[in-house]
mmCIF file of C-alpha atoms in Angstrom:
data_model
loop_
_atom_site.group_PDB
_atom_site.id
_atom_site.type_symbol
_atom_site.label_atom_id
_atom_site.label_comp_id
_atom_site.label_asym_id
_atom_site.label_seq_id
_atom_site.Cartn_x
_atom_site.Cartn_y
_atom_site.Cartn_z
ATOM 1 C CA UNK W 11 4.366 -144.779 76.653
ATOM 2 C CA UNK W 12 4.135 -146.179 80.164
ATOM 3 C CA UNK W 13 0.355 -146.587 80.179
ATOM 4 C CA UNK W 14 -2.509 -146.559 77.728
ATOM 5 C CA UNK W 15 -5.570 -144.402 78.135
ATOM 6 C CA UNK W 16 -8.863 -144.129 76.292
ATOM 7 C CA UNK W 17 -8.720 -140.374 75.839
ATOM 8 C CA UNK W 18 -6.480 -137.936 73.984
ATOM 9 C CA UNK W 19 -4.794 -138.342 70.605
ATOM 10 C CA UNK W 20 -2.933 -141.540 69.730
ATOM 11 C CA UNK W 21 0.842 -141.479 69.909
ATOM 12 C CA UNK W 22 2.010 -139.901 66.650
ATOM 13 C CA UNK W 23 5.015 -142.192 66.199
ATOM 14 C CA UNK W 24 2.650 -145.169 65.844
ATOM 15 C CA UNK W 25 1.138 -143.626 62.704
ATOM 16 C CA UNK W 26 4.297 -142.654 60.821
ATOM 17 C CA UNK W 27 5.194 -144.406 57.558
ATOM 18 C CA UNK W 28 7.943 -146.997 57.963
ATOM 19 C CA UNK W 29 10.469 -144.906 56.022
ATOM 20 C CA UNK W 30 9.961 -141.994 58.438
ATOM 21 C CA UNK W 31 10.156 -144.217 61.512
ATOM 22 C CA UNK W 32 13.386 -145.750 60.230
ATOM 23 C CA UNK W 33 15.017 -142.378 59.468
ATOM 24 C CA UNK W 34 13.416 -140.250 62.182
ATOM 25 C CA UNK W 35 15.635 -137.215 62.831
ATOM 26 C CA UNK W 36 18.193 -138.337 60.262
ATOM 27 C CA UNK W 37 17.136 -136.534 57.099
ATOM 28 C CA UNK W 38 19.892 -135.139 54.918
ATOM 29 C CA UNK W 39 18.067 -132.740 52.584
ATOM 30 C CA UNK W 40 14.882 -132.178 50.623
ATOM 31 C CA UNK W 41 14.068 -130.974 47.118
ATOM 32 C CA UNK W 42 11.097 -129.349 45.441
ATOM 33 C CA UNK W 43 10.739 -131.488 42.341
ATOM 34 C CA UNK W 44 7.807 -129.594 40.814
ATOM 35 C CA UNK W 45 4.664 -127.867 42.108
ATOM 36 C CA UNK W 46 3.026 -130.184 44.624
ATOM 37 C CA UNK W 47 5.886 -132.713 44.797
ATOM 38 C CA UNK W 48 8.594 -132.879 47.491
ATOM 39 C CA UNK W 49 11.461 -135.347 47.838
ATOM 40 C CA UNK W 50 13.158 -135.942 51.201
ATOM 41 C CA UNK W 51 16.418 -137.907 51.312
ATOM 42 C CA UNK W 52 17.706 -139.514 54.527
ATOM 43 C CA UNK W 53 21.284 -140.090 55.648
ATOM 44 C CA UNK W 54 20.729 -143.759 54.844
ATOM 45 C CA UNK W 55 19.838 -142.924 51.243
ATOM 46 C CA UNK W 56 16.127 -143.711 51.689
ATOM 47 C CA UNK W 57 13.700 -141.411 49.909
ATOM 48 C CA UNK W 58 10.293 -140.092 50.924
ATOM 49 C CA UNK W 59 8.090 -138.565 48.229
ATOM 50 C CA UNK W 60 5.269 -136.205 49.134
ATOM 51 C CA UNK W 61 2.443 -135.305 46.756
ATOM 52 C CA UNK W 62 0.322 -132.383 47.933
ATOM 53 C CA UNK W 63 -3.229 -131.757 46.784
ATOM 54 C CA UNK W 64 -5.721 -129.064 47.695
ATOM 55 C CA UNK W 65 -8.852 -129.794 49.678
ATOM 56 C CA UNK W 66 -12.037 -127.788 50.300
ATOM 57 C CA UNK W 67 -11.509 -127.980 54.108
ATOM 58 C CA UNK W 68 -15.202 -128.485 54.836
ATOM 59 C CA UNK W 69 -15.530 -132.047 53.631
ATOM 60 C CA UNK W 70 -17.907 -134.974 53.944
ATOM 61 C CA UNK W 71 -17.153 -138.393 55.357
ATOM 62 C CA UNK W 72 -17.603 -139.754 51.835
ATOM 63 C CA UNK W 73 -14.846 -137.437 50.603
ATOM 64 C CA UNK W 74 -12.546 -138.563 53.419
ATOM 65 C CA UNK W 75 -13.230 -142.203 52.553
ATOM 66 C CA UNK W 76 -12.372 -141.470 48.910
ATOM 67 C CA UNK W 77 -9.087 -139.859 49.912
ATOM 68 C CA UNK W 78 -8.263 -142.790 52.180
ATOM 69 C CA UNK W 79 -8.984 -145.177 49.312
ATOM 70 C CA UNK W 80 -6.493 -143.254 47.156
ATOM 71 C CA UNK W 81 -3.897 -143.501 49.938
ATOM 72 C CA UNK W 82 -4.506 -147.253 50.232
ATOM 73 C CA UNK W 83 -4.101 -147.675 46.492
ATOM 74 C CA UNK W 84 -0.911 -145.654 45.972
ATOM 75 C CA UNK W 85 0.936 -145.173 49.281
ATOM 76 C CA UNK W 86 0.054 -148.007 51.638
ATOM 77 C CA UNK W 87 -2.546 -145.884 53.394
ATOM 78 C CA UNK W 88 -0.214 -143.089 54.559
ATOM 79 C CA UNK W 89 -1.368 -139.502 54.218
ATOM 80 C CA UNK W 90 -1.609 -136.378 56.337
ATOM 81 C CA UNK W 91 -3.373 -133.017 56.376
ATOM 82 C CA UNK W 92 -1.357 -129.822 56.671
ATOM 83 C CA UNK W 93 -2.319 -126.876 58.847
ATOM 84 C CA UNK W 94 -3.649 -125.157 55.712
ATOM 85 C CA UNK W 95 -5.952 -128.027 54.778
ATOM 86 C CA UNK W 96 -3.791 -129.505 52.027
ATOM 87 C CA UNK W 97 -3.776 -133.290 51.901
ATOM 88 C CA UNK W 98 -0.351 -134.882 51.456
ATOM 89 C CA UNK W 99 0.206 -138.429 50.230
ATOM 90 C CA UNK W 100 3.447 -139.993 51.530
ATOM 91 C CA UNK W 101 5.212 -142.486 49.273
ATOM 92 C CA UNK W 102 8.426 -144.472 49.572
ATOM 93 C CA UNK W 103 8.290 -145.680 45.950
ATOM 94 C CA UNK W 104 9.178 -143.060 43.321
ATOM 95 C CA UNK W 105 7.526 -145.134 40.594
ATOM 96 C CA UNK W 106 4.092 -144.445 42.122
ATOM 97 C CA UNK W 107 4.406 -140.646 42.106
ATOM 98 C CA UNK W 108 3.356 -139.910 38.520
ATOM 99 C CA UNK W 109 0.476 -142.427 38.489
ATOM 100 C CA UNK W 110 -0.797 -140.849 41.723
ATOM 101 C CA UNK W 111 -0.595 -137.343 40.265
ATOM 102 C CA UNK W 112 -2.482 -138.436 37.151
ATOM 103 C CA UNK W 113 -5.163 -140.116 39.245
ATOM 104 C CA UNK W 114 -5.589 -137.048 41.476
ATOM 105 C CA UNK W 115 -5.930 -134.688 38.515
ATOM 106 C CA UNK W 116 -8.446 -136.995 36.839
ATOM 107 C CA UNK W 117 -10.580 -137.062 39.980
ATOM 108 C CA UNK W 118 -10.631 -133.327 40.689
ATOM 109 C CA UNK W 119 -7.908 -133.075 43.341
ATOM 110 C CA UNK W 120 -5.476 -130.401 42.099
ATOM 111 C CA UNK W 121 -1.788 -130.978 42.804
ATOM 112 C CA UNK W 122 0.310 -127.979 43.855
ATOM 113 C CA UNK W 123 0.827 -125.591 46.739
ATOM 114 C CA UNK W 124 4.563 -126.128 47.292
ATOM 115 C CA UNK W 125 7.450 -123.805 46.477
ATOM 116 C CA UNK W 126 6.767 -120.408 44.944
ATOM 117 C CA UNK W 127 3.030 -120.862 44.722
ATOM 118 C CA UNK W 128 -0.165 -120.071 46.605
ATOM 119 C CA UNK W 129 -0.938 -122.882 48.971
ATOM 120 C CA UNK W 130 -4.423 -123.797 50.119
ATOM 121 C CA UNK W 131 -5.842 -120.876 52.173
ATOM 122 C CA UNK W 132 -6.533 -121.481 55.831
ATOM 123 C CA UNK W 133 -9.924 -120.168 56.909
ATOM 124 C CA UNK W 134 -12.439 -120.171 59.706
ATOM 125 C CA UNK W 135 -16.043 -121.399 59.885
ATOM 126 C CA UNK W 136 -17.950 -118.428 58.510
ATOM 127 C CA UNK W 137 -21.689 -118.520 58.009
ATOM 128 C CA UNK W 138 -21.816 -122.303 57.953
ATOM 129 C CA UNK W 139 -21.112 -122.693 61.662
ATOM 130 C CA UNK W 140 -19.795 -119.638 63.565
ATOM 131 C CA UNK W 141 -22.205 -117.506 65.597
ATOM 132 C CA UNK W 142 -20.278 -114.184 65.332
ATOM 133 C CA UNK W 143 -19.047 -113.957 61.722
ATOM 134 C CA UNK W 144 -18.875 -110.663 59.871
ATOM 135 C CA UNK W 145 -18.548 -112.509 56.579
ATOM 136 C CA UNK W 146 -18.465 -116.005 55.145
ATOM 137 C CA UNK W 147 -15.307 -118.115 55.067
ATOM 138 C CA UNK W 148 -15.439 -121.052 52.633
ATOM 139 C CA UNK W 149 -17.504 -119.083 50.103
ATOM 140 C CA UNK W 150 -14.933 -116.287 49.818
ATOM 141 C CA UNK W 151 -12.012 -118.726 49.745
ATOM 142 C CA UNK W 152 -13.678 -120.612 46.896
ATOM 143 C CA UNK W 153 -14.236 -117.385 44.935
ATOM 144 C CA UNK W 154 -10.686 -116.102 45.545
ATOM 145 C CA UNK W 155 -8.980 -119.383 44.651
ATOM 146 C CA UNK W 156 -11.054 -119.703 41.481
ATOM 147 C CA UNK W 157 -9.391 -116.424 40.479
ATOM 148 C CA UNK W 158 -5.906 -117.484 41.617
ATOM 149 C CA UNK W 159 -6.027 -121.178 40.775
ATOM 150 C CA UNK W 160 -3.206 -120.938 38.214
ATOM 151 C CA UNK W 161 -0.833 -119.883 40.997
ATOM 152 C CA UNK W 162 -1.572 -123.046 42.995
ATOM 153 C CA UNK W 163 -0.106 -125.440 40.458
ATOM 154 C CA UNK W 164 2.763 -123.300 39.137
ATOM 155 C CA UNK W 165 5.900 -121.484 40.268
ATOM 156 C CA UNK W 166 5.134 -118.062 38.801
ATOM 157 C CA UNK W 167 5.451 -116.052 42.029
ATOM 158 C CA UNK W 168 8.599 -114.536 43.580
ATOM 159 C CA UNK W 169 8.188 -116.699 46.698
ATOM 160 C CA UNK W 170 5.588 -118.769 48.493
ATOM 161 C CA UNK W 171 2.348 -117.001 49.280
ATOM 162 C CA UNK W 172 0.121 -117.710 52.261
ATOM 163 C CA UNK W 173 -3.490 -116.535 52.009
ATOM 164 C CA UNK W 174 -5.798 -116.733 55.017
ATOM 165 C CA UNK W 175 -9.304 -115.713 56.013
ATOM 166 C CA UNK W 176 -10.939 -115.075 59.355
ATOM 167 C CA UNK W 177 -14.635 -114.241 59.436
ATOM 168 C CA UNK W 178 -14.213 -111.858 62.393
ATOM 169 C CA UNK W 179 -11.540 -110.270 64.571
ATOM 170 C CA UNK W 180 -11.625 -113.159 67.027
ATOM 171 C CA UNK W 181 -9.443 -114.640 64.321
ATOM 172 C CA UNK W 182 -9.413 -118.390 64.517
ATOM 173 C CA UNK W 183 -7.626 -118.126 61.139
ATOM 174 C CA UNK W 184 -4.012 -117.026 60.588
ATOM 175 C CA UNK W 185 -4.761 -113.505 59.359
ATOM 176 C CA UNK W 186 -2.214 -111.957 61.718
ATOM 177 C CA UNK W 187 0.752 -113.562 59.939
ATOM 178 C CA UNK W 188 -0.127 -114.201 56.276
ATOM 179 C CA UNK W 189 1.096 -112.630 53.042
ATOM 180 C CA UNK W 190 -2.502 -111.728 52.192
ATOM 181 C CA UNK W 191 -5.245 -111.874 54.804
ATOM 182 C CA UNK W 192 -8.995 -111.433 54.361
ATOM 183 C CA UNK W 193 -10.661 -110.401 57.609
ATOM 184 C CA UNK W 194 -14.346 -109.926 58.300
ATOM 185 C CA UNK W 195 -15.107 -106.834 60.383
ATOM 186 C CA UNK W 196 -18.106 -105.630 62.356
ATOM 187 C CA UNK W 197 -18.728 -101.881 62.409
ATOM 188 C CA UNK W 198 -21.772 -101.645 64.659
ATOM 189 C CA UNK W 199 -22.275 -102.590 68.318
ATOM 190 C CA UNK W 200 -24.694 -105.374 69.240
ATOM 191 C CA UNK W 201 -28.395 -104.647 68.832
ATOM 192 C CA UNK W 202 -29.945 -105.352 72.225
ATOM 193 C CA UNK W 203 -33.190 -107.305 72.387
ATOM 194 C CA UNK W 204 -34.229 -106.326 75.917
ATOM 195 C CA UNK W 205 -36.985 -108.910 76.178
ATOM 196 C CA UNK W 206 -34.559 -111.690 75.291
ATOM 197 C CA UNK W 207 -31.896 -110.335 77.665
ATOM 198 C CA UNK W 208 -34.354 -110.324 80.557
ATOM 199 C CA UNK W 209 -35.662 -113.795 79.728
ATOM 200 C CA UNK W 210 -32.519 -115.753 78.913
ATOM 201 C CA UNK W 211 -29.336 -113.959 79.968
ATOM 202 C CA UNK W 212 -27.367 -113.811 83.216
ATOM 203 C CA UNK W 213 -26.534 -110.115 83.275
ATOM 204 C CA UNK W 214 -23.419 -110.320 85.538
ATOM 205 C CA UNK W 215 -21.874 -112.913 83.224
ATOM 206 C CA UNK W 216 -22.559 -110.799 80.130
ATOM 207 C CA UNK W 217 -20.975 -107.748 81.757
ATOM 208 C CA UNK W 218 -17.935 -109.767 82.802
ATOM 209 C CA UNK W 219 -17.513 -111.175 79.300
ATOM 210 C CA UNK W 220 -16.829 -107.759 77.732
ATOM 211 C CA UNK W 221 -13.041 -107.234 77.438
ATOM 212 C CA UNK W 222 -13.318 -103.429 77.218
ATOM 213 C CA UNK W 223 -15.926 -102.840 79.916
ATOM 214 C CA UNK W 224 -18.399 -101.459 77.370
ATOM 215 C CA UNK W 225 -21.452 -103.151 78.915
ATOM 216 C CA UNK W 226 -23.174 -102.019 82.071
ATOM 217 C CA UNK W 227 -26.512 -102.828 83.714
ATOM 218 C CA UNK W 228 -29.615 -100.743 83.086
ATOM 219 C CA UNK W 229 -31.758 -100.900 86.256
ATOM 220 C CA UNK W 230 -34.641 -99.019 84.614
ATOM 221 C CA UNK W 231 -35.229 -101.676 81.979
ATOM 222 C CA UNK W 232 -33.685 -104.554 83.950
ATOM 223 C CA UNK W 233 -31.463 -105.072 80.952
ATOM 224 C CA UNK W 234 -28.120 -103.813 79.602
ATOM 225 C CA UNK W 235 -26.578 -100.734 77.995
ATOM 226 C CA UNK W 236 -23.620 -100.739 75.577
ATOM 227 C CA UNK W 237 -21.112 -97.871 75.494
ATOM 228 C CA UNK W 238 -20.571 -97.705 71.736
ATOM 229 C CA UNK W 239 -17.281 -95.794 72.049
ATOM 230 C CA UNK W 240 -15.768 -98.666 74.030
ATOM 231 C CA UNK W 241 -17.221 -101.546 72.014
ATOM 232 C CA UNK W 242 -14.646 -103.446 69.933
ATOM 233 C CA UNK W 243 -17.252 -105.627 68.148
ATOM 234 C CA UNK W 244 -15.759 -108.894 69.377
ATOM 235 C CA UNK W 245 -19.086 -110.667 69.933
ATOM 236 C CA UNK W 246 -18.202 -112.019 73.390
ATOM 237 C CA UNK W 247 -21.485 -110.650 74.707
ATOM 238 C CA UNK W 248 -23.460 -112.558 72.067
ATOM 239 C CA UNK W 249 -21.610 -115.716 73.063
ATOM 240 C CA UNK W 250 -22.998 -115.246 76.557
ATOM 241 C CA UNK W 251 -26.384 -113.828 75.634
ATOM 242 C CA UNK W 252 -28.587 -114.500 72.575
ATOM 243 C CA UNK W 253 -30.253 -111.137 73.140
ATOM 244 C CA UNK W 254 -27.191 -109.226 71.872
ATOM 245 C CA UNK W 255 -26.686 -110.217 68.198
ATOM 246 C CA UNK W 256 -23.790 -108.522 66.447
ATOM 247 C CA UNK W 257 -24.441 -109.362 62.791
ATOM 248 C CA UNK W 258 -25.607 -106.473 60.615
ATOM 249 C CA UNK W 259 -26.222 -106.613 56.876
ATOM 250 C CA UNK W 260 -24.817 -103.144 56.139
ATOM 251 C CA UNK W 261 -22.317 -102.769 58.961
ATOM 252 C CA UNK W 262 -20.473 -106.037 58.372
ATOM 253 C CA UNK W 263 -17.849 -106.345 55.672
ATOM 254 C CA UNK W 264 -14.309 -107.322 54.749
ATOM 255 C CA UNK W 265 -10.860 -105.819 55.278
ATOM 256 C CA UNK W 266 -7.608 -106.774 53.526
ATOM 257 C CA UNK W 267 -4.247 -107.128 55.294
ATOM 258 C CA UNK W 268 -0.833 -107.878 53.797
ATOM 259 C CA UNK W 269 2.796 -108.553 54.594
ATOM 260 C CA UNK W 270 2.674 -111.068 57.438
ATOM 261 C CA UNK W 271 4.737 -114.222 57.764
ATOM 262 C CA UNK W 272 5.754 -116.814 60.348
ATOM 263 C CA UNK W 273 9.057 -117.774 58.765
ATOM 264 C CA UNK W 274 12.280 -116.282 60.127
ATOM 265 C CA UNK W 275 14.172 -116.941 56.864
ATOM 266 C CA UNK W 276 16.029 -113.820 55.627
ATOM 267 C CA UNK W 277 13.963 -111.477 57.800
ATOM 268 C CA UNK W 278 12.150 -111.862 61.132
ATOM 269 C CA UNK W 279 8.479 -112.881 61.314
ATOM 270 C CA UNK W 280 6.064 -110.058 60.587
ATOM 271 C CA UNK W 281 2.528 -109.118 61.495
ATOM 272 C CA UNK W 282 0.050 -108.431 58.694
ATOM 273 C CA UNK W 283 -0.818 -104.756 58.124
ATOM 274 C CA UNK W 284 -4.158 -103.256 57.120
ATOM 275 C CA UNK W 285 -4.334 -101.872 53.553
ATOM 276 C CA UNK W 286 -8.069 -101.912 52.700
ATOM 277 C CA UNK W 287 -10.305 -101.063 55.688
ATOM 278 C CA UNK W 288 -13.663 -102.074 54.233
ATOM 279 C CA UNK W 289 -15.181 -103.952 51.320
ATOM 280 C CA UNK W 290 -18.864 -104.905 51.173
ATOM 281 C CA UNK W 291 -20.231 -108.402 51.600
ATOM 282 C CA UNK W 292 -21.332 -109.336 48.096
ATOM 283 C CA UNK W 293 -22.034 -113.076 47.945
ATOM 284 C CA UNK W 294 -21.959 -115.452 46.233
ATOM 285 C CA UNK W 295 -18.748 -114.468 44.369
ATOM 286 C CA UNK W 296 -17.472 -111.380 46.291
ATOM 287 C CA UNK W 297 -16.121 -109.593 43.158
ATOM 288 C CA UNK W 298 -14.643 -106.624 45.056
ATOM 289 C CA UNK W 299 -12.701 -108.879 47.412
ATOM 290 C CA UNK W 300 -11.432 -111.258 44.740
ATOM 291 C CA UNK W 301 -10.336 -108.337 42.550
ATOM 292 C CA UNK W 302 -8.482 -106.689 45.440
ATOM 293 C CA UNK W 303 -6.615 -109.867 46.394
ATOM 294 C CA UNK W 304 -5.707 -110.641 42.788
ATOM 295 C CA UNK W 305 -4.472 -107.082 42.249
ATOM 296 C CA UNK W 306 -2.170 -107.208 45.288
ATOM 297 C CA UNK W 307 -0.719 -110.628 44.455
ATOM 298 C CA UNK W 308 -0.136 -109.895 40.785
ATOM 299 C CA UNK W 309 1.453 -106.518 41.567
ATOM 300 C CA UNK W 310 3.861 -108.301 43.920
ATOM 301 C CA UNK W 311 4.465 -110.972 41.256
ATOM 302 C CA UNK W 312 5.478 -108.302 38.726
ATOM 303 C CA UNK W 313 7.744 -106.276 41.003
ATOM 304 C CA UNK W 314 9.039 -108.666 43.685
ATOM 305 C CA UNK W 315 12.492 -110.201 43.537
ATOM 306 C CA UNK W 316 13.143 -113.919 43.619
ATOM 307 C CA UNK W 317 12.530 -115.437 47.083
ATOM 308 C CA UNK W 318 11.089 -112.111 48.328
ATOM 309 C CA UNK W 319 7.945 -112.569 50.427
ATOM 310 C CA UNK W 320 5.154 -110.009 50.231
ATOM 311 C CA UNK W 321 6.200 -108.217 53.427
ATOM 312 C CA UNK W 322 9.862 -108.193 52.408
ATOM 313 C CA UNK W 323 8.947 -106.627 49.073
ATOM 314 C CA UNK W 324 6.938 -103.920 50.854
ATOM 315 C CA UNK W 325 9.808 -103.262 53.289
ATOM 316 C CA UNK W 326 12.174 -102.791 50.334
ATOM 317 C CA UNK W 327 10.029 -100.447 48.250
ATOM 318 C CA UNK W 328 8.213 -98.667 51.100
ATOM 319 C CA UNK W 329 4.511 -98.352 51.834
ATOM 320 C CA UNK W 330 4.125 -95.235 49.695
ATOM 321 C CA UNK W 331 5.350 -97.125 46.645
ATOM 322 C CA UNK W 332 3.143 -100.103 47.527
ATOM 323 C CA UNK W 333 0.017 -97.945 47.440
ATOM 324 C CA UNK W 334 1.174 -96.316 44.171
ATOM 325 C CA UNK W 335 1.799 -99.635 42.436
ATOM 326 C CA UNK W 336 -1.397 -101.330 43.603
ATOM 327 C CA UNK W 337 -3.594 -98.279 43.092
ATOM 328 C CA UNK W 338 -5.104 -98.754 46.563
ATOM 329 C CA UNK W 339 -6.341 -95.533 48.147
ATOM 330 C CA UNK W 340 -4.780 -94.759 51.521
ATOM 331 C CA UNK W 341 -7.421 -94.317 54.221
ATOM 332 C CA UNK W 342 -7.252 -92.831 57.691
ATOM 333 C CA UNK W 343 -8.196 -96.196 59.208
ATOM 334 C CA UNK W 344 -4.759 -97.499 58.217
ATOM 335 C CA UNK W 345 -2.973 -95.267 60.746
ATOM 336 C CA UNK W 346 -2.043 -97.126 63.938
ATOM 337 C CA UNK W 347 -3.601 -95.017 66.692
ATOM 338 C CA UNK W 348 -3.683 -97.770 69.286
ATOM 339 C CA UNK W 349 -2.991 -96.381 72.764
ATOM 340 C CA UNK W 350 -0.014 -98.677 73.213
ATOM 341 C CA UNK W 351 1.222 -98.364 69.624
ATOM 342 C CA UNK W 352 4.930 -98.280 70.631
ATOM 343 C CA UNK W 353 4.403 -101.778 72.001
ATOM 344 C CA UNK W 354 2.886 -103.036 68.741
ATOM 345 C CA UNK W 355 5.832 -101.757 66.725
ATOM 346 C CA UNK W 356 8.055 -104.241 68.572
ATOM 347 C CA UNK W 357 6.419 -107.188 66.908
ATOM 348 C CA UNK W 358 9.249 -109.629 66.238
ATOM 349 C CA UNK W 359 10.849 -112.213 68.518
ATOM 350 C CA UNK W 360 14.290 -110.917 67.489
ATOM 351 C CA UNK W 361 13.744 -107.530 69.130
ATOM 352 C CA UNK W 362 15.596 -107.100 72.406
ATOM 353 C CA UNK W 363 14.674 -104.455 74.939
#
């Protein structure tokens, strides 16, 4: 770097383990040794061992210090977090791998999430932080993974499985491209508090924030009106105006999507598709949601072929057979009636006009 600044992230090459710096761009192959353990071999013959453990995503500084202490003890302080909130310990010494795994298991950090397993779900903020959620995030993920925990530390699935959750359609999770996606949905337009709108909201900004033009001024009340037919329940208006809350105890719930993937191995990337339009919010354990996710994954596990992702399995057997095998009732909400539906069908980067 030509100059140093006091803002922005540090240069990533300065934080790489020595074995990666030495062999950067010169790796020969990698192996999956067992669930949670990877071995990379460089052209020079050097080896890099990776031990992956699950994390709760929403963590305390004390937890981070504990993890850093483990990294200092076993791998010279080198670790990283994946995009799905797994923590990976990077070791150059194979003799430290098994002691590290034993230590992690003894201290409640499960090892797994590589190969044909369920990796740590990526999720959004949910009720703990977000202002427009239709459901919780970490609570549902905890309940679902308690049900599916055996698939995290084993290779009992046909292929890897990515589970994600977004607490609303604004989707700061990866629900558009995951094998199984849990998506919170709003079903009612914002409830307008006219007194609050008049007192605290800049009406032109609220109108401009609506992506579908569903909000217009109401001169009689010096407030706003929402065209419910145009509202897409995105919550942008509530972001701009506290007088337009979107949350509703009975209208909010959960939908289930399947078949998405980012990988281009064997078949092109795929978007997730809706299979269950609505499940109720039933905290603290969300039994309907956990049962639905488990049913879909275990049906795929029984009928999928080796290396066949969820979406690839569905493409092979057809959607009719998918609904028969899973016992999921087909609903009218699953039909793509989007105005520009022909555009959405062309949803892979390999399609050429």
